[in-house]
mmCIF file with all atom_site columns, C-alpha atoms in Angstrom:
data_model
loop_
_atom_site.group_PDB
_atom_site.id
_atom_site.type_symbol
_atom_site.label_atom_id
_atom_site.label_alt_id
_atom_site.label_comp_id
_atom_site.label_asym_id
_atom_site.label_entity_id
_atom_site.label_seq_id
_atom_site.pdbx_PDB_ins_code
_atom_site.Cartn_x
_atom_site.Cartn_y
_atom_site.Cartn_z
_atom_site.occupancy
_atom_site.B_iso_or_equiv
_atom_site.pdbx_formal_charge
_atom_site.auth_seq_id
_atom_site.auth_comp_id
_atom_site.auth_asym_id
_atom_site.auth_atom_id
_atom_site.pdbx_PDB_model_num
ATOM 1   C CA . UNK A 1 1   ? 0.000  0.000  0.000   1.00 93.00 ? 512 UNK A CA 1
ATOM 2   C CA . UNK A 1 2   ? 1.146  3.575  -0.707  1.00 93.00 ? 513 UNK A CA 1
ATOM 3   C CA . UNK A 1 3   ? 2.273  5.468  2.509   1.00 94.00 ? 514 UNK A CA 1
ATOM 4   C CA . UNK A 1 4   ? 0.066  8.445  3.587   1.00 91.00 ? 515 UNK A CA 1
ATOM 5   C CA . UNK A 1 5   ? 1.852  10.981 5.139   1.00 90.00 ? 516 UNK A CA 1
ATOM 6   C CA . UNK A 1 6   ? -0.479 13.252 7.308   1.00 91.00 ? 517 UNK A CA 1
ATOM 7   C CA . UNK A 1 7   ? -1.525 16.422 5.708   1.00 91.00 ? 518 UNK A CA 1
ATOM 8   C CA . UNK A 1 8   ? 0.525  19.630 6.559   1.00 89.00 ? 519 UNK A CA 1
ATOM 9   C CA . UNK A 1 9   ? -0.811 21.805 4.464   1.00 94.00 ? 520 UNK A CA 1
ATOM 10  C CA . UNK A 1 10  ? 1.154  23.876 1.929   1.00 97.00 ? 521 UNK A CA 1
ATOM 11  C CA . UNK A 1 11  ? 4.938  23.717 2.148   1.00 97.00 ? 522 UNK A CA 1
ATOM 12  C CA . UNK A 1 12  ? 6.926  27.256 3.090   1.00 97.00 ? 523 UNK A CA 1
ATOM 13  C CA . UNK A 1 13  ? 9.525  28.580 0.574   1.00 98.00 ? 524 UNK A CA 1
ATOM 14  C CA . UNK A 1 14  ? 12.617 30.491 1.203   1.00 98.00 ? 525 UNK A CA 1
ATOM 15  C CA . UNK A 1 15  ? 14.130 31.842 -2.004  1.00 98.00 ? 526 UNK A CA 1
ATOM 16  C CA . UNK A 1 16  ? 17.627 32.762 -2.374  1.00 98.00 ? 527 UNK A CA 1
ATOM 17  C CA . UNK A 1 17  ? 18.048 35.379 -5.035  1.00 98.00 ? 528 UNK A CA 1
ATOM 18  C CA . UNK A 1 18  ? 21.681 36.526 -5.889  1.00 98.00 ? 529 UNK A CA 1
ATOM 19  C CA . UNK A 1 19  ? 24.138 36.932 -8.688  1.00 98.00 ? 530 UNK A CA 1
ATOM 20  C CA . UNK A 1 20  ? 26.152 33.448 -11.053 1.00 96.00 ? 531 UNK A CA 1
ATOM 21  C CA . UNK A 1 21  ? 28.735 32.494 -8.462  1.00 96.00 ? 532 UNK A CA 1
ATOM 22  C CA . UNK A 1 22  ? 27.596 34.262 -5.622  1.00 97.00 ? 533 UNK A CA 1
ATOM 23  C CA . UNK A 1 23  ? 27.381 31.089 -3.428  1.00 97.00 ? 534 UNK A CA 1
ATOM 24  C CA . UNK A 1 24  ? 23.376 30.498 -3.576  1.00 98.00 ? 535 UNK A CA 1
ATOM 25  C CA . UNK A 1 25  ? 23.913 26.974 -4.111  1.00 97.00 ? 536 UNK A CA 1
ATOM 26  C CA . UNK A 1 26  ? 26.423 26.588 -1.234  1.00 98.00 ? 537 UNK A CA 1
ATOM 27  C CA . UNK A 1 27  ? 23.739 28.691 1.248   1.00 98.00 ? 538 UNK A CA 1
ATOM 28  C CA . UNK A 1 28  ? 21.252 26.359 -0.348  1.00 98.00 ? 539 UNK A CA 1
ATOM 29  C CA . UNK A 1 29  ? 22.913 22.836 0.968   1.00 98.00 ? 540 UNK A CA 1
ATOM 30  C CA . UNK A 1 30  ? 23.945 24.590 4.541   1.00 98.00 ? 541 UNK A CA 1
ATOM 31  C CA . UNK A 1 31  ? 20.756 25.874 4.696   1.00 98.00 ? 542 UNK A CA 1
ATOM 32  C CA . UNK A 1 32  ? 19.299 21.556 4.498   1.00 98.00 ? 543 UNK A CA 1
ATOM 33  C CA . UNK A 1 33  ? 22.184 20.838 6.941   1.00 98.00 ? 544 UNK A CA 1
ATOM 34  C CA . UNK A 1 34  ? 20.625 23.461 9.280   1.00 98.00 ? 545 UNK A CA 1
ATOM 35  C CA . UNK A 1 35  ? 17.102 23.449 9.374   1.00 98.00 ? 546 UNK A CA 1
ATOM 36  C CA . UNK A 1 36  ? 15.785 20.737 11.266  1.00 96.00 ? 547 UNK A CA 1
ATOM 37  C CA . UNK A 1 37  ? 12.902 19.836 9.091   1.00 96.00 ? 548 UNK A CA 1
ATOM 38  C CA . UNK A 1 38  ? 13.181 18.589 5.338   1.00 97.00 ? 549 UNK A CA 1
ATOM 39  C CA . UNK A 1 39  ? 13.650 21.259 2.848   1.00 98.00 ? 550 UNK A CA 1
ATOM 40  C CA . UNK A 1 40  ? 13.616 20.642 -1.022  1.00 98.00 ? 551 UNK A CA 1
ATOM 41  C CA . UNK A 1 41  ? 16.763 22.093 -3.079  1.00 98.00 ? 552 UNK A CA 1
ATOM 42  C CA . UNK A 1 42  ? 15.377 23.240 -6.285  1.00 98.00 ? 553 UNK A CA 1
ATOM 43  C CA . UNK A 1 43  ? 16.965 25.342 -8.959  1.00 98.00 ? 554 UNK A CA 1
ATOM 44  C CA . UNK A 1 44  ? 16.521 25.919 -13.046 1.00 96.00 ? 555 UNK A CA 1
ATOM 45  C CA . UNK A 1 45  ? 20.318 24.925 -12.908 1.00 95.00 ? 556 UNK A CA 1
ATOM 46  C CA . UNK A 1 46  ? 19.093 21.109 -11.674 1.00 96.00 ? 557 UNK A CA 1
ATOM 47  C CA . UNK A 1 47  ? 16.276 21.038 -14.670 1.00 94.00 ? 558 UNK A CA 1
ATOM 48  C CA . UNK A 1 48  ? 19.334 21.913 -17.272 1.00 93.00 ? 559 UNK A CA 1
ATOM 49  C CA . UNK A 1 49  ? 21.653 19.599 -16.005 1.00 94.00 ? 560 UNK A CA 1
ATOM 50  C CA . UNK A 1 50  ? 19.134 16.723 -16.033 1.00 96.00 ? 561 UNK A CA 1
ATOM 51  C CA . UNK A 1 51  ? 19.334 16.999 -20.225 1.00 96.00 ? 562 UNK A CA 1
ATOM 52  C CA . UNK A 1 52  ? 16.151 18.306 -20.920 1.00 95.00 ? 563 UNK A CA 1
ATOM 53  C CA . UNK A 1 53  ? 17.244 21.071 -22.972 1.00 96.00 ? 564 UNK A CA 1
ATOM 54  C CA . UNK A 1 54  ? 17.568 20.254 -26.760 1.00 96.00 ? 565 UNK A CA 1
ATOM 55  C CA . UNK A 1 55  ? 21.159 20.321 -27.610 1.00 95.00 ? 566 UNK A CA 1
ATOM 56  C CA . UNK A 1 56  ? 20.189 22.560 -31.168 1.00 96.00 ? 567 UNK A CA 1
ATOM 57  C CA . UNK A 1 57  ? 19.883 26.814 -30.827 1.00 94.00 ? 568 UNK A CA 1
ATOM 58  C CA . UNK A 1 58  ? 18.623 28.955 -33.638 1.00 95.00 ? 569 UNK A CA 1
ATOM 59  C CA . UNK A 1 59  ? 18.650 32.950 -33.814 1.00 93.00 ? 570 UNK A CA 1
ATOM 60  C CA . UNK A 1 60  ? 15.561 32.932 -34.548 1.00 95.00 ? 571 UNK A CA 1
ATOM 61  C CA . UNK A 1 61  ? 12.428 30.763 -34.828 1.00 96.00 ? 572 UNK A CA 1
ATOM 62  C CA . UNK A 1 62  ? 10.738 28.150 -32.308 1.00 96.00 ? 573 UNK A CA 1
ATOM 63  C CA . UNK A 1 63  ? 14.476 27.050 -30.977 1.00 97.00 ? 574 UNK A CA 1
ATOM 64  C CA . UNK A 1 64  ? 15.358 30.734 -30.260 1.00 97.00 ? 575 UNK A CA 1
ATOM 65  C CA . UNK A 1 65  ? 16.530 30.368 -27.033 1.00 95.00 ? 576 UNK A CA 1
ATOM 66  C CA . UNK A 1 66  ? 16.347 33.634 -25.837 1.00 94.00 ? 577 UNK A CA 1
ATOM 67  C CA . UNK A 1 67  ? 12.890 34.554 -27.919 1.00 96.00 ? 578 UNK A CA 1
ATOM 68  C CA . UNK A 1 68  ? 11.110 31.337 -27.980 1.00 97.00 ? 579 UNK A CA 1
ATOM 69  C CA . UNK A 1 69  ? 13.105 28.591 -25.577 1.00 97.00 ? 580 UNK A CA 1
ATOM 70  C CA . UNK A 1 70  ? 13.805 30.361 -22.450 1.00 97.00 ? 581 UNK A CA 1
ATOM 71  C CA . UNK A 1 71  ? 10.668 32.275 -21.760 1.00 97.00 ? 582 UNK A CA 1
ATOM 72  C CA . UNK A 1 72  ? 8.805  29.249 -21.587 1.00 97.00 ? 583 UNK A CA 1
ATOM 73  C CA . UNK A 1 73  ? 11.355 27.579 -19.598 1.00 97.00 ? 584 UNK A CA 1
ATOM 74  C CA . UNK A 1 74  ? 11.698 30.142 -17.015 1.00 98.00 ? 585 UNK A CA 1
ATOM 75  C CA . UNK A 1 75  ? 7.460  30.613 -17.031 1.00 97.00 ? 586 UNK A CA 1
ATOM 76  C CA . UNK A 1 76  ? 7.308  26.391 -16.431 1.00 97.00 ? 587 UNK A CA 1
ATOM 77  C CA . UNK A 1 77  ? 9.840  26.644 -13.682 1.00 98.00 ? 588 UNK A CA 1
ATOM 78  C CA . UNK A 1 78  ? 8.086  29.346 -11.771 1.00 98.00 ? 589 UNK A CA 1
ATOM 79  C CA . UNK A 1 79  ? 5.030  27.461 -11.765 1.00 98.00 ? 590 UNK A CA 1
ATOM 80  C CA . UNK A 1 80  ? 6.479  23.873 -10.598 1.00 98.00 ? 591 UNK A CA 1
ATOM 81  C CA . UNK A 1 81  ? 7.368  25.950 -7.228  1.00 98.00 ? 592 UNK A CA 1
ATOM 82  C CA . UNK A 1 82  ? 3.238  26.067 -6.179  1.00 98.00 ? 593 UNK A CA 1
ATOM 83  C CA . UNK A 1 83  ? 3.019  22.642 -7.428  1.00 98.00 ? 594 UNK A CA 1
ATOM 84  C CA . UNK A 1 84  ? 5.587  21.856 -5.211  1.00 98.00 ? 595 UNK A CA 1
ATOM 85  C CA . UNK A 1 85  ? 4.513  23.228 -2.169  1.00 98.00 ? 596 UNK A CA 1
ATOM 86  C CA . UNK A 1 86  ? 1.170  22.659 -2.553  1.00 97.00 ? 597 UNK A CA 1
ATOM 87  C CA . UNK A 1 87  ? 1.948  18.943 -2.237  1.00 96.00 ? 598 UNK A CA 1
ATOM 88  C CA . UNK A 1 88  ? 3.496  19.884 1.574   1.00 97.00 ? 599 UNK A CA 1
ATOM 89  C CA . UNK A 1 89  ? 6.676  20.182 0.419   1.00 98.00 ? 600 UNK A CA 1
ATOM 90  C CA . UNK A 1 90  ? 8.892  22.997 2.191   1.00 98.00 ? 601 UNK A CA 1
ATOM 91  C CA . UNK A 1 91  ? 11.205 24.260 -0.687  1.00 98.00 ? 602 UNK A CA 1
ATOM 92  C CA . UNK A 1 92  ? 14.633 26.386 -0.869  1.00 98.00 ? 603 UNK A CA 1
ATOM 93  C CA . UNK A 1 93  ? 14.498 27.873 -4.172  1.00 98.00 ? 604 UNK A CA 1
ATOM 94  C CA . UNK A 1 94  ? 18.150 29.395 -5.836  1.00 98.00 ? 605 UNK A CA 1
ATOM 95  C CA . UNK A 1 95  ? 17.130 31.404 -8.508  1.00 98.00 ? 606 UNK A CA 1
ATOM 96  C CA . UNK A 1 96  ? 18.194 34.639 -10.366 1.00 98.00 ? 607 UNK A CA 1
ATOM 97  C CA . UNK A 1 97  ? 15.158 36.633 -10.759 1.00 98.00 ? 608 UNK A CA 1
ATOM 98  C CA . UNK A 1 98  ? 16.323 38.528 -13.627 1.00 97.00 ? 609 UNK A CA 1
ATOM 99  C CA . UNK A 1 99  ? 13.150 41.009 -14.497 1.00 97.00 ? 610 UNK A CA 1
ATOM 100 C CA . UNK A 1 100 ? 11.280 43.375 -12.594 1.00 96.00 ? 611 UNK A CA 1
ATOM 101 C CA . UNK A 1 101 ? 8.537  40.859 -14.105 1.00 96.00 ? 612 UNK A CA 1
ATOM 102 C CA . UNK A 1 102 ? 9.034  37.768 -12.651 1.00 97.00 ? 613 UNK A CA 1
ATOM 103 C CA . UNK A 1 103 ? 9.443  39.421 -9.242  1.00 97.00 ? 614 UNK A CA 1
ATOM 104 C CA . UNK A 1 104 ? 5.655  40.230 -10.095 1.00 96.00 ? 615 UNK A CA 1
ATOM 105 C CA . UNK A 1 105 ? 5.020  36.955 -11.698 1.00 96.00 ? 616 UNK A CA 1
ATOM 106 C CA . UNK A 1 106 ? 6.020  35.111 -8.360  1.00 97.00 ? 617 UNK A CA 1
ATOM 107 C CA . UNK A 1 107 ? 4.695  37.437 -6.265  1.00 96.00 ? 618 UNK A CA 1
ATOM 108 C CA . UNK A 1 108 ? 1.355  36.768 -7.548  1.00 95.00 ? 619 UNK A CA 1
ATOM 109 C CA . UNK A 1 109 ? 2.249  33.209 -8.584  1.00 96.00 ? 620 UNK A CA 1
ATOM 110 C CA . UNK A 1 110 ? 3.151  32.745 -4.652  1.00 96.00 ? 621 UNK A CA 1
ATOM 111 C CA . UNK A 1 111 ? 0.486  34.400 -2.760  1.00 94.00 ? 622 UNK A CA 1
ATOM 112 C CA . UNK A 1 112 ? -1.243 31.979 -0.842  1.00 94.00 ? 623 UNK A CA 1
ATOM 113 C CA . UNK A 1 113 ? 2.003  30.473 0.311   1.00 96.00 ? 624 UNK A CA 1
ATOM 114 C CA . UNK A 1 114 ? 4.906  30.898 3.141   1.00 95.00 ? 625 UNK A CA 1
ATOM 115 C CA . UNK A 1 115 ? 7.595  32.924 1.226   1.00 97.00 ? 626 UNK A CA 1
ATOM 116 C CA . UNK A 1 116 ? 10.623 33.953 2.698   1.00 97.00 ? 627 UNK A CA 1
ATOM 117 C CA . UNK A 1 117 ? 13.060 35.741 0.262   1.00 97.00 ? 628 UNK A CA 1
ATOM 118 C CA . UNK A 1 118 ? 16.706 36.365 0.997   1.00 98.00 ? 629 UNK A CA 1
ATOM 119 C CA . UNK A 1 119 ? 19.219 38.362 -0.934  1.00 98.00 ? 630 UNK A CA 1
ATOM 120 C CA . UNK A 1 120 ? 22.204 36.869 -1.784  1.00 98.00 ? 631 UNK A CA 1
ATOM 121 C CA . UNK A 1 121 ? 25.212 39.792 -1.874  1.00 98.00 ? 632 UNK A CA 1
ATOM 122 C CA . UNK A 1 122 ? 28.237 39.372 -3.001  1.00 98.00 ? 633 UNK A CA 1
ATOM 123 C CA . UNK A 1 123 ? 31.500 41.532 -3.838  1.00 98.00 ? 634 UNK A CA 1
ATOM 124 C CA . UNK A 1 124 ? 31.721 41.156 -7.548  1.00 97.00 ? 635 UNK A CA 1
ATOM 125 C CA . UNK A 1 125 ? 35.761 40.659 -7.317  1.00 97.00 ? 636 UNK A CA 1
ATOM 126 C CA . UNK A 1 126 ? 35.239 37.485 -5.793  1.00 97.00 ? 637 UNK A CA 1
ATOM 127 C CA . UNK A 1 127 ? 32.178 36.891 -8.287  1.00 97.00 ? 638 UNK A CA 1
ATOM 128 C CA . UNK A 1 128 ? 34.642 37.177 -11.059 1.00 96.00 ? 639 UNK A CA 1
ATOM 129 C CA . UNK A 1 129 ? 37.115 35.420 -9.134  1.00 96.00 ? 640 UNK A CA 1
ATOM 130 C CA . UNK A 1 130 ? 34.806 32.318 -8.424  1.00 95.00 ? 641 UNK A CA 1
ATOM 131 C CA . UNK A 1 131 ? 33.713 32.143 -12.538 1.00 94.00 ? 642 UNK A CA 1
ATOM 132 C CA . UNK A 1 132 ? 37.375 32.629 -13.157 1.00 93.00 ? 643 UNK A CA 1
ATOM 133 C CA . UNK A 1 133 ? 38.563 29.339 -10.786 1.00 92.00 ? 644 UNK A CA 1
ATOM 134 C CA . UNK A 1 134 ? 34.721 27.213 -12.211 1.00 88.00 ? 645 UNK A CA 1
ATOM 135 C CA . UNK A 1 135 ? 36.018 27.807 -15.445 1.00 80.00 ? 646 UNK A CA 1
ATOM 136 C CA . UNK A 1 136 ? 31.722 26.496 -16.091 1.00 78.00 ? 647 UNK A CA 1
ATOM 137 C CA . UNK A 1 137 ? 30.239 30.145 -16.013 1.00 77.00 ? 648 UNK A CA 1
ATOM 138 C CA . UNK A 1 138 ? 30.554 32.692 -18.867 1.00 84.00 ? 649 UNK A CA 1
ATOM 139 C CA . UNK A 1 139 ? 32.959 35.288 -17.520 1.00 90.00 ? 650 UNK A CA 1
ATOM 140 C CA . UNK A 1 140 ? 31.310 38.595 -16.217 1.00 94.00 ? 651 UNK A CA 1
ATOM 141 C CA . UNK A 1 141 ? 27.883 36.635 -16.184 1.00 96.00 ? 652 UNK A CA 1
ATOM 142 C CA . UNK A 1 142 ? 27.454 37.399 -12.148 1.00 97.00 ? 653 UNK A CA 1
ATOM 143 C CA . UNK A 1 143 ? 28.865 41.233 -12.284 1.00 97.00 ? 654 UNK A CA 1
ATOM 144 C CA . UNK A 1 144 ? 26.299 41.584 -15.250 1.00 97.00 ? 655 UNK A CA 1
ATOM 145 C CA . UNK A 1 145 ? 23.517 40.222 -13.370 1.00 97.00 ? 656 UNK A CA 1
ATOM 146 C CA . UNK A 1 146 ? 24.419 43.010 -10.428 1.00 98.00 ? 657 UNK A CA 1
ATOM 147 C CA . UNK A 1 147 ? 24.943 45.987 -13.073 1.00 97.00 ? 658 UNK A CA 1
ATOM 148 C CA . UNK A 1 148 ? 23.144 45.760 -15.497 1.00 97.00 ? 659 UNK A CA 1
ATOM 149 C CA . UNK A 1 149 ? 20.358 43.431 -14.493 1.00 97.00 ? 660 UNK A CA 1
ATOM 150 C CA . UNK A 1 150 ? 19.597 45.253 -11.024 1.00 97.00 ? 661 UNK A CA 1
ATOM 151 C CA . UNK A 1 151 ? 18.762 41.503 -9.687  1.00 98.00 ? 662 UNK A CA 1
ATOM 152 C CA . UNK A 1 152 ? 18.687 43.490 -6.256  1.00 98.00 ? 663 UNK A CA 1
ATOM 153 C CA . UNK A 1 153 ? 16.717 46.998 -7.061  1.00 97.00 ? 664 UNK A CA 1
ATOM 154 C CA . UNK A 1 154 ? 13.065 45.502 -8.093  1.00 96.00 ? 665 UNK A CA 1
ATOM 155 C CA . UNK A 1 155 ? 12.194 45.626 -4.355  1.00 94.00 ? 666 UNK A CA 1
ATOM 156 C CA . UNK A 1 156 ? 12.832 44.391 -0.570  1.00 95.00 ? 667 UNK A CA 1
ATOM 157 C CA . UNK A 1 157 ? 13.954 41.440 1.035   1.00 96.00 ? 668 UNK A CA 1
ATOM 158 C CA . UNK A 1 158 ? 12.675 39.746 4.169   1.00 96.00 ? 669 UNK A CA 1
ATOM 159 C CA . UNK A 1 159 ? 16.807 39.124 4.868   1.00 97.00 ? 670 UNK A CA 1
ATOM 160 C CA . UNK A 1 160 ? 20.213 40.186 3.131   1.00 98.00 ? 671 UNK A CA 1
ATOM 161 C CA . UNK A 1 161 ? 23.455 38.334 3.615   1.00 98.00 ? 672 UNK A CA 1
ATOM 162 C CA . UNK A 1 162 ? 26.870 39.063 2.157   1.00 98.00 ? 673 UNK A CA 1
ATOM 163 C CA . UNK A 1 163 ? 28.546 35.402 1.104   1.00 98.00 ? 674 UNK A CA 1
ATOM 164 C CA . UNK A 1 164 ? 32.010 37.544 -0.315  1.00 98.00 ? 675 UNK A CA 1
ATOM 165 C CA . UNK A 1 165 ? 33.600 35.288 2.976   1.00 97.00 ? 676 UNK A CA 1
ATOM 166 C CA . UNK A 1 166 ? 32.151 32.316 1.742   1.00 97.00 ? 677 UNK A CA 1
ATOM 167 C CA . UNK A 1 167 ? 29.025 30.388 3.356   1.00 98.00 ? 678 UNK A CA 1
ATOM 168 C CA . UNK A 1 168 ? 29.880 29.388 7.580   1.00 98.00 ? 679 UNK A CA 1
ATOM 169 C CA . UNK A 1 169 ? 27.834 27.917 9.441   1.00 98.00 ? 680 UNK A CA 1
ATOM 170 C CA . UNK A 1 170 ? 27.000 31.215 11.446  1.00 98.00 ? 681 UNK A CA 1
ATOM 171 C CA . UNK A 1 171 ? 26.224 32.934 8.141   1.00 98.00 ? 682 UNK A CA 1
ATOM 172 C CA . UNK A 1 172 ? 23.487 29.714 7.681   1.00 98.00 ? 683 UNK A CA 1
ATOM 173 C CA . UNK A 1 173 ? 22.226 29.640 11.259  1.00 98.00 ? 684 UNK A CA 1
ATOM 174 C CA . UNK A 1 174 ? 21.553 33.451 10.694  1.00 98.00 ? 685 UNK A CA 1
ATOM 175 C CA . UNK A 1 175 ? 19.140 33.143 7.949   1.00 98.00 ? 686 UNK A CA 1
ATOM 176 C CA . UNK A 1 176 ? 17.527 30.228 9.522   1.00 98.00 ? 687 UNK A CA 1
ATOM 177 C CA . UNK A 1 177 ? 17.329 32.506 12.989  1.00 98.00 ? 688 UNK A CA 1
ATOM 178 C CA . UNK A 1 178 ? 15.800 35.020 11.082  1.00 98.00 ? 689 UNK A CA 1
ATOM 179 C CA . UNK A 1 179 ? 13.378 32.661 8.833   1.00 98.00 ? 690 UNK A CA 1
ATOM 180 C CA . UNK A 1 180 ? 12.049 31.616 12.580  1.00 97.00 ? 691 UNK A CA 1
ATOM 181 C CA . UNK A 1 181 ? 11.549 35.060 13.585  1.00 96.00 ? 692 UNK A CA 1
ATOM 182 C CA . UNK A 1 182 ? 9.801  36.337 10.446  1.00 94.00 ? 693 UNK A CA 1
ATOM 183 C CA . UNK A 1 183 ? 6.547  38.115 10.906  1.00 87.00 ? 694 UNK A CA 1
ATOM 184 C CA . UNK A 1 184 ? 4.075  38.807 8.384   1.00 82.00 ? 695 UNK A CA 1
ATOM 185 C CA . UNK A 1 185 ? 4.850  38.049 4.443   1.00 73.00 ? 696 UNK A CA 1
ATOM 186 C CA . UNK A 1 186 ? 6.940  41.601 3.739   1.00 78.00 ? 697 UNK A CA 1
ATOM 187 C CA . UNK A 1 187 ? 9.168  41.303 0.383   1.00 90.00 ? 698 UNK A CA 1
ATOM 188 C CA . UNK A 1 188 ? 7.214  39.156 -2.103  1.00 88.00 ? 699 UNK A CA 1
ATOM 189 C CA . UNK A 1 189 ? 3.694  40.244 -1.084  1.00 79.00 ? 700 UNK A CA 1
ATOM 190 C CA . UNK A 1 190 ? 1.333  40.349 -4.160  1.00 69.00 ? 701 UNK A CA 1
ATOM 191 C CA . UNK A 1 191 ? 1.529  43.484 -5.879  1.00 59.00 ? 702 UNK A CA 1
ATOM 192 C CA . UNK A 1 192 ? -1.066 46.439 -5.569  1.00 50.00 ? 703 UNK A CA 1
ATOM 193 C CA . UNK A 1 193 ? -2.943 46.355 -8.921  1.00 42.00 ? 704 UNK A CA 1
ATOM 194 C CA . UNK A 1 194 ? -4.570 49.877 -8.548  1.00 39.00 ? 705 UNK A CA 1
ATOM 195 C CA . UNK A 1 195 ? -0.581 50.764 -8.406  1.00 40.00 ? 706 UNK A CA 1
ATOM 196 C CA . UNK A 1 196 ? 0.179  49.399 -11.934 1.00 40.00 ? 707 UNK A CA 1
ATOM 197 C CA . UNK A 1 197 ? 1.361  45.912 -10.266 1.00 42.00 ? 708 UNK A CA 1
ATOM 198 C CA . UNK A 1 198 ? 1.561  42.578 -11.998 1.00 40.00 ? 709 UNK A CA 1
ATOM 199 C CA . UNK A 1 199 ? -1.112 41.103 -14.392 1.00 40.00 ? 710 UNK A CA 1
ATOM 200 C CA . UNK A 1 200 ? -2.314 37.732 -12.705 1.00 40.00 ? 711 UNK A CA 1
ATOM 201 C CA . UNK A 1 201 ? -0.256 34.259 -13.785 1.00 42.00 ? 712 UNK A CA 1
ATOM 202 C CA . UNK A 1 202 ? -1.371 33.418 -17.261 1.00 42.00 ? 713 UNK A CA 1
#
């Protein structure tokens, strides 16, 4: 017989958002090693590597990556992370919100949930040092998503650590100490429509 597990209700979701390289993935795993109840890793990164991509990229038409592709990729990810925690999963989502947009997007995507959304700082020195030692990242991808993205200016966070040091456990235990303390949903609340905010999910 299939097991049951006892309904929990919705999972809770902290999101790490921060720069290529800036050690979201690292914060991610100490973040598992610190909480004392099982939290989900999930990432775009972990759909790529599984393969699913098609190998072939056009400039244009339906394998446009950037026009056609990645849109669509991006808009399927966002919505596995309600899916997810709507099945009582509690989730750490790394992710690179890119767009003023997909702030939105989540924001309304999310808003029946537990969302907790950390920003992920980091000096961009050590971001080009860390693409530079990879040698897996596109140089100047990270300082590009600081300076010309403005991954960080599209609105608040709940909590803001600087990972230039690396991840410690201390830095970890911090976020967690703070996720335990939160109070009412303040950085990814749903937009005010009447204030030009995001058009529901489509």
């Amino acid at each position: 017989m299939e097991p049951t597990p006892p309904n929990r209700g919705p999972g809770r979701i902290i999101i790490l958002n921060g720069a290529s390289s800036s050690g979201k993935s690292t914060l991610a795993k100490a973040l598992q090693r610190t909480l004392d109840e099982p939290f989900l890793h999930v990432s775009s990164d972990q759909f790529v590597a599984s393969g699913m991509l098609p190998e072939r990229r056009d400039d244009e038409g339906s394998f446009s990556w950037w026009n056609e592709m990645r849109p669509r990729f991006f808009k399927g990810f966002h919505r596995c992370l309600p899916a997810l925690a709507g099945a009582g999963n509690d989730l750490i989502v790394e992710h690179i919100i890119e767009f003023q947009h997909w702030r939105e997007y989540l924001s309304r995507l999310l808003a029946d949930l537990d969302v907790f959304l950390v920003g992920v700082h980091c000096d961009l020195t050590e971001i080009d040092r860390r693409e530079r030692e990879r040698g897996d990242r596109r140089i100047g991808e990270g300082r590009c998503h600081v300076e010309t993205d403005g991954i960080h200016t599209f609105g608040p966070y709940d909590y803001e650590v600087d990972t230039s040091d690396g991840v410690s456990p201390t830095l970890a235990q911090s976020v967690v100490t703070a996720w335990r303390s939160r109070g009412p949903r303040r950085a990814l609340k749903p937009f005010d429509a009447s204030g030009g905010g995001a058009p529901a999910p489509g």
